[in-house]
Amino acid sequence: MNASPIRCLVSAGPTREHFDPVRFLSNPSSGKMGYALASAASKRGWHVDLVSGPVSLPVPEGVELTRVVTGQEMYNAVSERFDACDILIMTAAIMDYRPKSIADHKIKKFELEMLIEMEPVIDVLATVARRKINQLIVGFAAETDHLEEYATKKLENKKADFVVANLIGGPAGAFEKDSNKVLVLRKNGQTIALGPLTKVALAGELLDLFEPELIRKVASKSADPGGTNAEAS
């Protein structure tokens, strides 16, 4: 049983959006960064809930795992656990769109273009962040170019305290790799470069960055259990 009062909620891996029983839209996220963060947080004595899309990774020791497949399932699981957490770390690569309907049979190739209409998947991070009281919010941004520019927009639009940004695609891309290098953007305007490091080592460096602000927030919550110091969304 973890003695620390810190409750950490991590999302990891890809999501899948089926358009028939055998085919789906997804992405190559391995979940390694999220699992490394969950493991590192647990080793610090934090209580860790890990909400994971479909990956083939061992469950980190001491972590409570919830498996999901779709973006809606990811939202449901994260939303259910958000109010109780002190820090939300959203590493999951959630699909932006899904088919409007799922066929109960394999769609024939010639039918695909005619039958598949798309609709947006709920924005998990932005939606739960609107309920933010005193939680530390960490988003992840995976981009092919204009990394700092797009990450800055995400920091502002998603009401995050930190955004961890990395490049994907090409030989330097982070998907499915065991190492990564990132830019960490803070709400106060600070930008910090980390890596290249293994994802296990990077997880420790990231938690070192988050922890001072997190401890301050947890202490503030303990001193103000009625929530009179709640943050504006």
PDB file of C-alpha atoms in Angstrom:
ATOM      1  CA  MET A   1       0.000   0.000   0.000  1.00  0.00           C
ATOM      2  CA  ASN A   2       1.473   3.348  -1.042  1.00  0.00           C
ATOM      3  CA  ALA A   3       2.020   5.784   1.825  1.00  0.00           C
ATOM      4  CA  SER A   4       2.243   8.895  -0.352  1.00  0.00           C
ATOM      5  CA  PRO A   5      -0.856  11.096  -0.566  1.00  0.00           C
ATOM      6  CA  ILE A   6      -0.131  11.726  -4.254  1.00  0.00           C
ATOM      7  CA  ARG A   7      -2.629  10.125  -6.625  1.00  0.00           C
ATOM      8  CA  CYS A   8      -1.391   9.904 -10.209  1.00  0.00           C
ATOM      9  CA  LEU A   9      -3.570   9.143 -13.240  1.00  0.00           C
ATOM     10  CA  VAL A  10      -1.748   8.155 -16.448  1.00  0.00           C
ATOM     11  CA  SER A  11      -3.181   7.371 -19.871  1.00  0.00           C
ATOM     12  CA  ALA A  12      -1.081   5.413 -22.349  1.00  0.00           C
ATOM     13  CA  GLY A  13      -1.035   3.664 -25.700  1.00  0.00           C
ATOM     14  CA  PRO A  14      -3.191   4.058 -28.801  1.00  0.00           C
ATOM     15  CA  THR A  15      -6.926   3.831 -29.242  1.00  0.00           C
ATOM     16  CA  ARG A  16      -8.763   1.908 -31.960  1.00  0.00           C
ATOM     17  CA  GLU A  17     -11.897   2.962 -33.793  1.00  0.00           C
ATOM     18  CA  HIS A  18     -13.519   0.062 -35.621  1.00  0.00           C
ATOM     19  CA  PHE A  19     -15.573   0.430 -38.764  1.00  0.00           C
ATOM     20  CA  ASP A  20     -16.313  -3.293 -38.965  1.00  0.00           C
ATOM     21  CA  PRO A  21     -15.430  -6.360 -36.856  1.00  0.00           C
ATOM     22  CA  VAL A  22     -11.974  -6.832 -38.405  1.00  0.00           C
ATOM     23  CA  ARG A  23     -10.732  -3.375 -39.412  1.00  0.00           C
ATOM     24  CA  PHE A  24     -10.083  -0.231 -37.457  1.00  0.00           C
ATOM     25  CA  LEU A  25      -8.324   3.126 -37.457  1.00  0.00           C
ATOM     26  CA  SER A  26      -5.395   3.452 -35.060  1.00  0.00           C
ATOM     27  CA  ASN A  27      -1.797   4.643 -34.737  1.00  0.00           C
ATOM     28  CA  PRO A  28       1.581   3.094 -33.855  1.00  0.00           C
ATOM     29  CA  SER A  29       1.837   4.310 -30.255  1.00  0.00           C
ATOM     30  CA  SER A  30       3.569   1.608 -28.196  1.00  0.00           C
ATOM     31  CA  GLY A  31       2.539   2.926 -24.774  1.00  0.00           C
ATOM     32  CA  LYS A  32       6.160   2.722 -23.575  1.00  0.00           C
ATOM     33  CA  MET A  33       6.372   6.335 -22.381  1.00  0.00           C
ATOM     34  CA  GLY A  34       3.143   6.131 -20.405  1.00  0.00           C
ATOM     35  CA  TYR A  35       4.060   2.792 -18.847  1.00  0.00           C
ATOM     36  CA  ALA A  36       7.512   4.130 -17.923  1.00  0.00           C
ATOM     37  CA  LEU A  37       5.916   7.141 -16.226  1.00  0.00           C
ATOM     38  CA  ALA A  38       3.418   4.955 -14.373  1.00  0.00           C
ATOM     39  CA  SER A  39       6.222   2.680 -13.177  1.00  0.00           C
ATOM     40  CA  ALA A  40       8.429   5.599 -12.088  1.00  0.00           C
ATOM     41  CA  ALA A  41       5.540   7.224 -10.208  1.00  0.00           C
ATOM     42  CA  SER A  42       4.733   3.976  -8.408  1.00  0.00           C
ATOM     43  CA  LYS A  43       8.382   3.589  -7.361  1.00  0.00           C
ATOM     44  CA  ARG A  44       8.138   7.041  -5.742  1.00  0.00           C
ATOM     45  CA  GLY A  45       5.318   5.736  -3.589  1.00  0.00           C
ATOM     46  CA  TRP A  46       2.519   7.436  -5.500  1.00  0.00           C
ATOM     47  CA  HIS A  47      -0.845   5.748  -5.961  1.00  0.00           C
ATOM     48  CA  VAL A  48      -1.006   5.183  -9.731  1.00  0.00           C
ATOM     49  CA  ASP A  49      -4.000   4.470 -11.957  1.00  0.00           C
ATOM     50  CA  LEU A  50      -2.995   3.570 -15.519  1.00  0.00           C
ATOM     51  CA  VAL A  51      -5.622   3.686 -18.272  1.00  0.00           C
ATOM     52  CA  SER A  52      -4.184   1.908 -21.290  1.00  0.00           C
ATOM     53  CA  GLY A  53      -5.161   1.359 -24.878  1.00  0.00           C
ATOM     54  CA  PRO A  54      -4.218  -1.914 -26.631  1.00  0.00           C
ATOM     55  CA  VAL A  55      -0.488  -2.565 -26.081  1.00  0.00           C
ATOM     56  CA  SER A  56       1.742  -5.569 -25.398  1.00  0.00           C
ATOM     57  CA  LEU A  57       3.568  -4.410 -22.287  1.00  0.00           C
ATOM     58  CA  PRO A  58       3.806  -5.907 -18.789  1.00  0.00           C
ATOM     59  CA  VAL A  59       1.789  -4.178 -16.086  1.00  0.00           C
ATOM     60  CA  PRO A  60       4.114  -2.022 -13.941  1.00  0.00           C
ATOM     61  CA  GLU A  61       4.423  -3.234 -10.351  1.00  0.00           C
ATOM     62  CA  GLY A  62       2.104  -1.502  -7.909  1.00  0.00           C
ATOM     63  CA  VAL A  63      -0.016   0.103 -10.628  1.00  0.00           C
ATOM     64  CA  GLU A  64      -3.790  -0.287 -11.009  1.00  0.00           C
ATOM     65  CA  LEU A  65      -4.436  -0.973 -14.695  1.00  0.00           C
ATOM     66  CA  THR A  66      -7.643  -0.353 -16.640  1.00  0.00           C
ATOM     67  CA  ARG A  67      -7.659  -1.541 -20.253  1.00  0.00           C
ATOM     68  CA  VAL A  68      -9.671   0.295 -22.910  1.00  0.00           C
ATOM     69  CA  VAL A  69      -9.922   0.208 -26.699  1.00  0.00           C
ATOM     70  CA  THR A  70     -11.788   3.241 -28.052  1.00  0.00           C
ATOM     71  CA  GLY A  71     -11.473   6.962 -27.429  1.00  0.00           C
ATOM     72  CA  GLN A  72     -14.864   7.006 -25.719  1.00  0.00           C
ATOM     73  CA  GLU A  73     -13.768   4.196 -23.384  1.00  0.00           C
ATOM     74  CA  MET A  74     -10.570   6.135 -22.670  1.00  0.00           C
ATOM     75  CA  TYR A  75     -12.614   9.215 -21.815  1.00  0.00           C
ATOM     76  CA  ASN A  76     -14.989   7.248 -19.580  1.00  0.00           C
ATOM     77  CA  ALA A  77     -12.133   5.666 -17.606  1.00  0.00           C
ATOM     78  CA  VAL A  78     -10.103   8.878 -17.257  1.00  0.00           C
ATOM     79  CA  SER A  79     -13.165  10.957 -16.383  1.00  0.00           C
ATOM     80  CA  GLU A  80     -14.242   8.485 -13.692  1.00  0.00           C
ATOM     81  CA  ARG A  81     -10.836   8.749 -11.982  1.00  0.00           C
ATOM     82  CA  PHE A  82      -9.995  12.403 -12.616  1.00  0.00           C
ATOM     83  CA  ASP A  83     -11.643  14.080  -9.636  1.00  0.00           C
ATOM     84  CA  ALA A  84      -9.679  11.929  -7.172  1.00  0.00           C
ATOM     85  CA  CYS A  85      -6.275  12.442  -8.800  1.00  0.00           C
ATOM     86  CA  ASP A  86      -3.597  15.017  -7.995  1.00  0.00           C
ATOM     87  CA  ILE A  87      -1.826  14.766 -11.347  1.00  0.00           C
ATOM     88  CA  LEU A  88      -3.110  13.687 -14.761  1.00  0.00           C
ATOM     89  CA  ILE A  89      -0.465  12.639 -17.310  1.00  0.00           C
ATOM     90  CA  MET A  90      -2.065  12.151 -20.735  1.00  0.00           C
ATOM     91  CA  THR A  91       0.423  10.263 -22.899  1.00  0.00           C
ATOM     92  CA  ALA A  92      -2.250   8.292 -24.797  1.00  0.00           C
ATOM     93  CA  ALA A  93      -2.383   8.785 -28.565  1.00  0.00           C
ATOM     94  CA  ILE A  94      -6.145   9.034 -28.986  1.00  0.00           C
ATOM     95  CA  MET A  95      -7.631   8.956 -32.468  1.00  0.00           C
ATOM     96  CA  ASP A  96      -9.218  12.273 -33.464  1.00  0.00           C
ATOM     97  CA  TYR A  97     -11.982  10.747 -35.615  1.00  0.00           C
ATOM     98  CA  ARG A  98     -14.034   7.570 -35.726  1.00  0.00           C
ATOM     99  CA  PRO A  99     -16.567   6.036 -38.114  1.00  0.00           C
ATOM    100  CA  LYS A 100     -20.111   7.222 -37.374  1.00  0.00           C
ATOM    101  CA  SER A 101     -21.326   3.643 -37.304  1.00  0.00           C
ATOM    102  CA  ILE A 102     -19.744   0.207 -36.953  1.00  0.00           C
ATOM    103  CA  ALA A 103     -20.879  -2.464 -39.388  1.00  0.00           C
ATOM    104  CA  ASP A 104     -21.718  -5.861 -37.914  1.00  0.00           C
ATOM    105  CA  HIS A 105     -20.074  -7.584 -40.899  1.00  0.00           C
ATOM    106  CA  LYS A 106     -16.879  -7.104 -42.861  1.00  0.00           C
ATOM    107  CA  ILE A 107     -17.451  -4.250 -45.295  1.00  0.00           C
ATOM    108  CA  LYS A 108     -16.535  -5.127 -48.869  1.00  0.00           C
ATOM    109  CA  LYS A 109     -13.754  -3.110 -50.440  1.00  0.00           C
ATOM    110  CA  PHE A 110     -15.998  -1.462 -53.017  1.00  0.00           C
ATOM    111  CA  GLU A 111     -18.372  -0.308 -50.245  1.00  0.00           C
ATOM    112  CA  LEU A 112     -15.784   1.436 -48.080  1.00  0.00           C
ATOM    113  CA  GLU A 113     -15.762   4.844 -49.727  1.00  0.00           C
ATOM    114  CA  MET A 114     -19.563   5.000 -49.910  1.00  0.00           C
ATOM    115  CA  LEU A 115     -20.354   3.762 -46.414  1.00  0.00           C
ATOM    116  CA  ILE A 116     -17.774   5.253 -44.071  1.00  0.00           C
ATOM    117  CA  GLU A 117     -18.651   8.640 -42.601  1.00  0.00           C
ATOM    118  CA  MET A 118     -16.471  10.092 -39.883  1.00  0.00           C
ATOM    119  CA  GLU A 119     -17.196  12.038 -36.707  1.00  0.00           C
ATOM    120  CA  PRO A 120     -14.887  13.572 -34.091  1.00  0.00           C
ATOM    121  CA  VAL A 121     -13.867  11.620 -31.003  1.00  0.00           C
ATOM    122  CA  ILE A 122     -14.325  13.435 -27.695  1.00  0.00           C
ATOM    123  CA  ASP A 123     -11.256  15.481 -26.710  1.00  0.00           C
ATOM    124  CA  VAL A 124     -10.382  13.672 -23.494  1.00  0.00           C
ATOM    125  CA  LEU A 125      -7.794  16.100 -22.132  1.00  0.00           C
ATOM    126  CA  ALA A 126      -9.707  19.298 -22.891  1.00  0.00           C
ATOM    127  CA  THR A 127     -12.979  17.876 -21.557  1.00  0.00           C
ATOM    128  CA  VAL A 128     -11.694  16.634 -18.206  1.00  0.00           C
ATOM    129  CA  ALA A 129      -9.455  19.701 -17.739  1.00  0.00           C
ATOM    130  CA  ARG A 130     -12.585  21.874 -17.605  1.00  0.00           C
ATOM    131  CA  ARG A 131     -13.309  20.178 -14.259  1.00  0.00           C
ATOM    132  CA  LYS A 132      -9.847  20.985 -12.929  1.00  0.00           C
ATOM    133  CA  ILE A 133      -9.837  22.106  -9.303  1.00  0.00           C
ATOM    134  CA  ASN A 134      -6.274  21.767  -8.051  1.00  0.00           C
ATOM    135  CA  GLN A 135      -4.890  18.994 -10.247  1.00  0.00           C
ATOM    136  CA  LEU A 136      -1.635  19.261 -12.180  1.00  0.00           C
ATOM    137  CA  ILE A 137      -2.393  18.630 -15.856  1.00  0.00           C
ATOM    138  CA  VAL A 138       0.279  17.245 -18.190  1.00  0.00           C
ATOM    139  CA  GLY A 139      -0.472  16.839 -21.884  1.00  0.00           C
ATOM    140  CA  PHE A 140       1.650  15.235 -24.586  1.00  0.00           C
ATOM    141  CA  ALA A 141       1.984  16.531 -28.151  1.00  0.00           C
ATOM    142  CA  ALA A 142       3.274  14.355 -30.989  1.00  0.00           C
ATOM    143  CA  GLU A 143       4.012  16.377 -34.128  1.00  0.00           C
ATOM    144  CA  THR A 144       5.777  15.960 -37.462  1.00  0.00           C
ATOM    145  CA  ASP A 145       6.851  19.623 -37.647  1.00  0.00           C
ATOM    146  CA  HIS A 146       6.479  23.057 -35.968  1.00  0.00           C
ATOM    147  CA  LEU A 147       6.902  21.257 -32.664  1.00  0.00           C
ATOM    148  CA  GLU A 148       7.161  24.193 -30.264  1.00  0.00           C
ATOM    149  CA  GLU A 149       4.469  26.233 -32.040  1.00  0.00           C
ATOM    150  CA  TYR A 150       1.868  23.469 -31.961  1.00  0.00           C
ATOM    151  CA  ALA A 151       2.776  22.430 -28.426  1.00  0.00           C
ATOM    152  CA  THR A 152       2.319  26.022 -27.239  1.00  0.00           C
ATOM    153  CA  LYS A 153      -1.173  26.067 -28.738  1.00  0.00           C
ATOM    154  CA  LYS A 154      -1.996  22.791 -27.013  1.00  0.00           C
ATOM    155  CA  LEU A 155      -0.736  24.148 -23.687  1.00  0.00           C
ATOM    156  CA  GLU A 156      -3.122  27.088 -24.002  1.00  0.00           C
ATOM    157  CA  ASN A 157      -6.118  25.304 -25.519  1.00  0.00           C
ATOM    158  CA  LYS A 158      -6.099  22.298 -23.172  1.00  0.00           C
ATOM    159  CA  LYS A 159      -5.647  24.283 -19.912  1.00  0.00           C
ATOM    160  CA  ALA A 160      -2.501  22.261 -19.185  1.00  0.00           C
ATOM    161  CA  ASP A 161       0.281  23.080 -16.724  1.00  0.00           C
ATOM    162  CA  PHE A 162       2.869  21.232 -18.818  1.00  0.00           C
ATOM    163  CA  VAL A 163       2.978  19.916 -22.376  1.00  0.00           C
ATOM    164  CA  VAL A 164       5.630  17.365 -23.310  1.00  0.00           C
ATOM    165  CA  ALA A 165       6.250  17.574 -27.054  1.00  0.00           C
ATOM    166  CA  ASN A 166       8.090  15.170 -29.315  1.00  0.00           C
ATOM    167  CA  LEU A 167       8.587  14.647 -33.020  1.00  0.00           C
ATOM    168  CA  ILE A 168       7.117  11.603 -34.725  1.00  0.00           C
ATOM    169  CA  GLY A 169       7.777  10.143 -38.147  1.00  0.00           C
ATOM    170  CA  GLY A 170      11.124   9.533 -39.812  1.00  0.00           C
ATOM    171  CA  PRO A 171      14.212   8.008 -38.192  1.00  0.00           C
ATOM    172  CA  ALA A 172      14.050  10.436 -35.246  1.00  0.00           C
ATOM    173  CA  GLY A 173      10.400   9.662 -34.483  1.00  0.00           C
ATOM    174  CA  ALA A 174       9.466   8.447 -31.015  1.00  0.00           C
ATOM    175  CA  PHE A 175       6.724   5.936 -31.865  1.00  0.00           C
ATOM    176  CA  GLU A 176       7.654   2.361 -30.913  1.00  0.00           C
ATOM    177  CA  LYS A 177      11.176   3.408 -29.869  1.00  0.00           C
ATOM    178  CA  ASP A 178      12.816   2.785 -26.484  1.00  0.00           C
ATOM    179  CA  SER A 179      14.307   6.288 -26.349  1.00  0.00           C
ATOM    180  CA  ASN A 180      13.035   9.802 -26.943  1.00  0.00           C
ATOM    181  CA  LYS A 181      13.906  13.469 -26.740  1.00  0.00           C
ATOM    182  CA  VAL A 182      11.301  16.060 -25.855  1.00  0.00           C
ATOM    183  CA  LEU A 183      10.551  19.707 -25.302  1.00  0.00           C
ATOM    184  CA  VAL A 184       8.715  20.425 -22.058  1.00  0.00           C
ATOM    185  CA  LEU A 185       6.614  23.591 -22.111  1.00  0.00           C
ATOM    186  CA  ARG A 186       5.384  25.074 -18.845  1.00  0.00           C
ATOM    187  CA  LYS A 187       2.424  27.342 -18.241  1.00  0.00           C
ATOM    188  CA  ASN A 188       4.851  29.979 -16.922  1.00  0.00           C
ATOM    189  CA  GLY A 189       6.507  30.222 -20.363  1.00  0.00           C
ATOM    190  CA  GLN A 190       9.576  28.126 -19.593  1.00  0.00           C
ATOM    191  CA  THR A 191      10.757  25.596 -22.201  1.00  0.00           C
ATOM    192  CA  ILE A 192      13.082  22.738 -21.249  1.00  0.00           C
ATOM    193  CA  ALA A 193      14.786  20.269 -23.616  1.00  0.00           C
ATOM    194  CA  LEU A 194      15.308  16.720 -22.354  1.00  0.00           C
ATOM    195  CA  GLY A 195      17.055  13.809 -24.059  1.00  0.00           C
ATOM    196  CA  PRO A 196      17.803  11.864 -26.014  1.00  0.00           C
ATOM    197  CA  LEU A 197      17.276   9.423 -23.166  1.00  0.00           C
ATOM    198  CA  THR A 198      15.729   6.026 -22.744  1.00  0.00           C
ATOM    199  CA  LYS A 199      12.040   6.363 -21.983  1.00  0.00           C
ATOM    200  CA  VAL A 200      12.672   4.873 -18.540  1.00  0.00           C
ATOM    201  CA  ALA A 201      15.292   7.539 -17.752  1.00  0.00           C
ATOM    202  CA  LEU A 202      13.159  10.249 -19.340  1.00  0.00           C
ATOM    203  CA  ALA A 203      10.223   9.288 -17.114  1.00  0.00           C
ATOM    204  CA  GLY A 204      12.321  10.026 -14.040  1.00  0.00           C
ATOM    205  CA  GLU A 205      13.485  13.374 -15.444  1.00  0.00           C
ATOM    206  CA  LEU A 206       9.899  14.366 -16.226  1.00  0.00           C
ATOM    207  CA  LEU A 207       8.622  13.464 -12.764  1.00  0.00           C
ATOM    208  CA  ASP A 208      11.482  15.497 -11.276  1.00  0.00           C
ATOM    209  CA  LEU A 209      10.144  18.489 -13.234  1.00  0.00           C
ATOM    210  CA  PHE A 210       6.516  17.928 -12.240  1.00  0.00           C
ATOM    211  CA  GLU A 211       7.062  17.023  -8.590  1.00  0.00           C
ATOM    212  CA  PRO A 212       7.797  20.443  -6.983  1.00  0.00           C
ATOM    213  CA  GLU A 213       4.635  21.991  -8.445  1.00  0.00           C
ATOM    214  CA  LEU A 214       2.673  18.848  -7.653  1.00  0.00           C
ATOM    215  CA  ILE A 215       3.767  18.827  -4.011  1.00  0.00           C
ATOM    216  CA  ARG A 216       2.784  22.484  -3.720  1.00  0.00           C
ATOM    217  CA  LYS A 217      -0.679  21.718  -5.068  1.00  0.00           C
ATOM    218  CA  VAL A 218      -1.134  18.695  -2.806  1.00  0.00           C
ATOM    219  CA  ALA A 219      -0.062  20.738   0.224  1.00  0.00           C
ATOM    220  CA  SER A 220      -2.458  23.512  -0.783  1.00  0.00           C
ATOM    221  CA  LYS A 221      -5.314  21.012  -1.098  1.00  0.00           C
ATOM    222  CA  SER A 222      -4.516  19.507   2.312  1.00  0.00           C
ATOM    223  CA  ALA A 223      -4.529  22.971   3.883  1.00  0.00           C
ATOM    224  CA  ASP A 224      -7.796  23.872   2.142  1.00  0.00           C
ATOM    225  CA  PRO A 225      -9.969  20.713   2.162  1.00  0.00           C
ATOM    226  CA  GLY A 226     -13.091  22.736   1.439  1.00  0.00           C
ATOM    227  CA  GLY A 227     -11.700  23.824  -1.915  1.00  0.00           C
ATOM    228  CA  THR A 228     -11.840  27.591  -1.395  1.00  0.00           C
ATOM    229  CA  ASN A 229      -8.560  27.869  -3.315  1.00  0.00           C
ATOM    230  CA  ALA A 230      -9.959  26.058  -6.345  1.00  0.00           C
ATOM    231  CA  GLU A 231      -8.427  27.130  -9.640  1.00  0.00           C
ATOM    232  CA  ALA A 232     -10.493  28.778 -12.312  1.00  0.00           C
ATOM    233  CA  SER A 233     -10.798  26.775 -15.482  1.00  0.00           C
TER     234      SER A 233
END
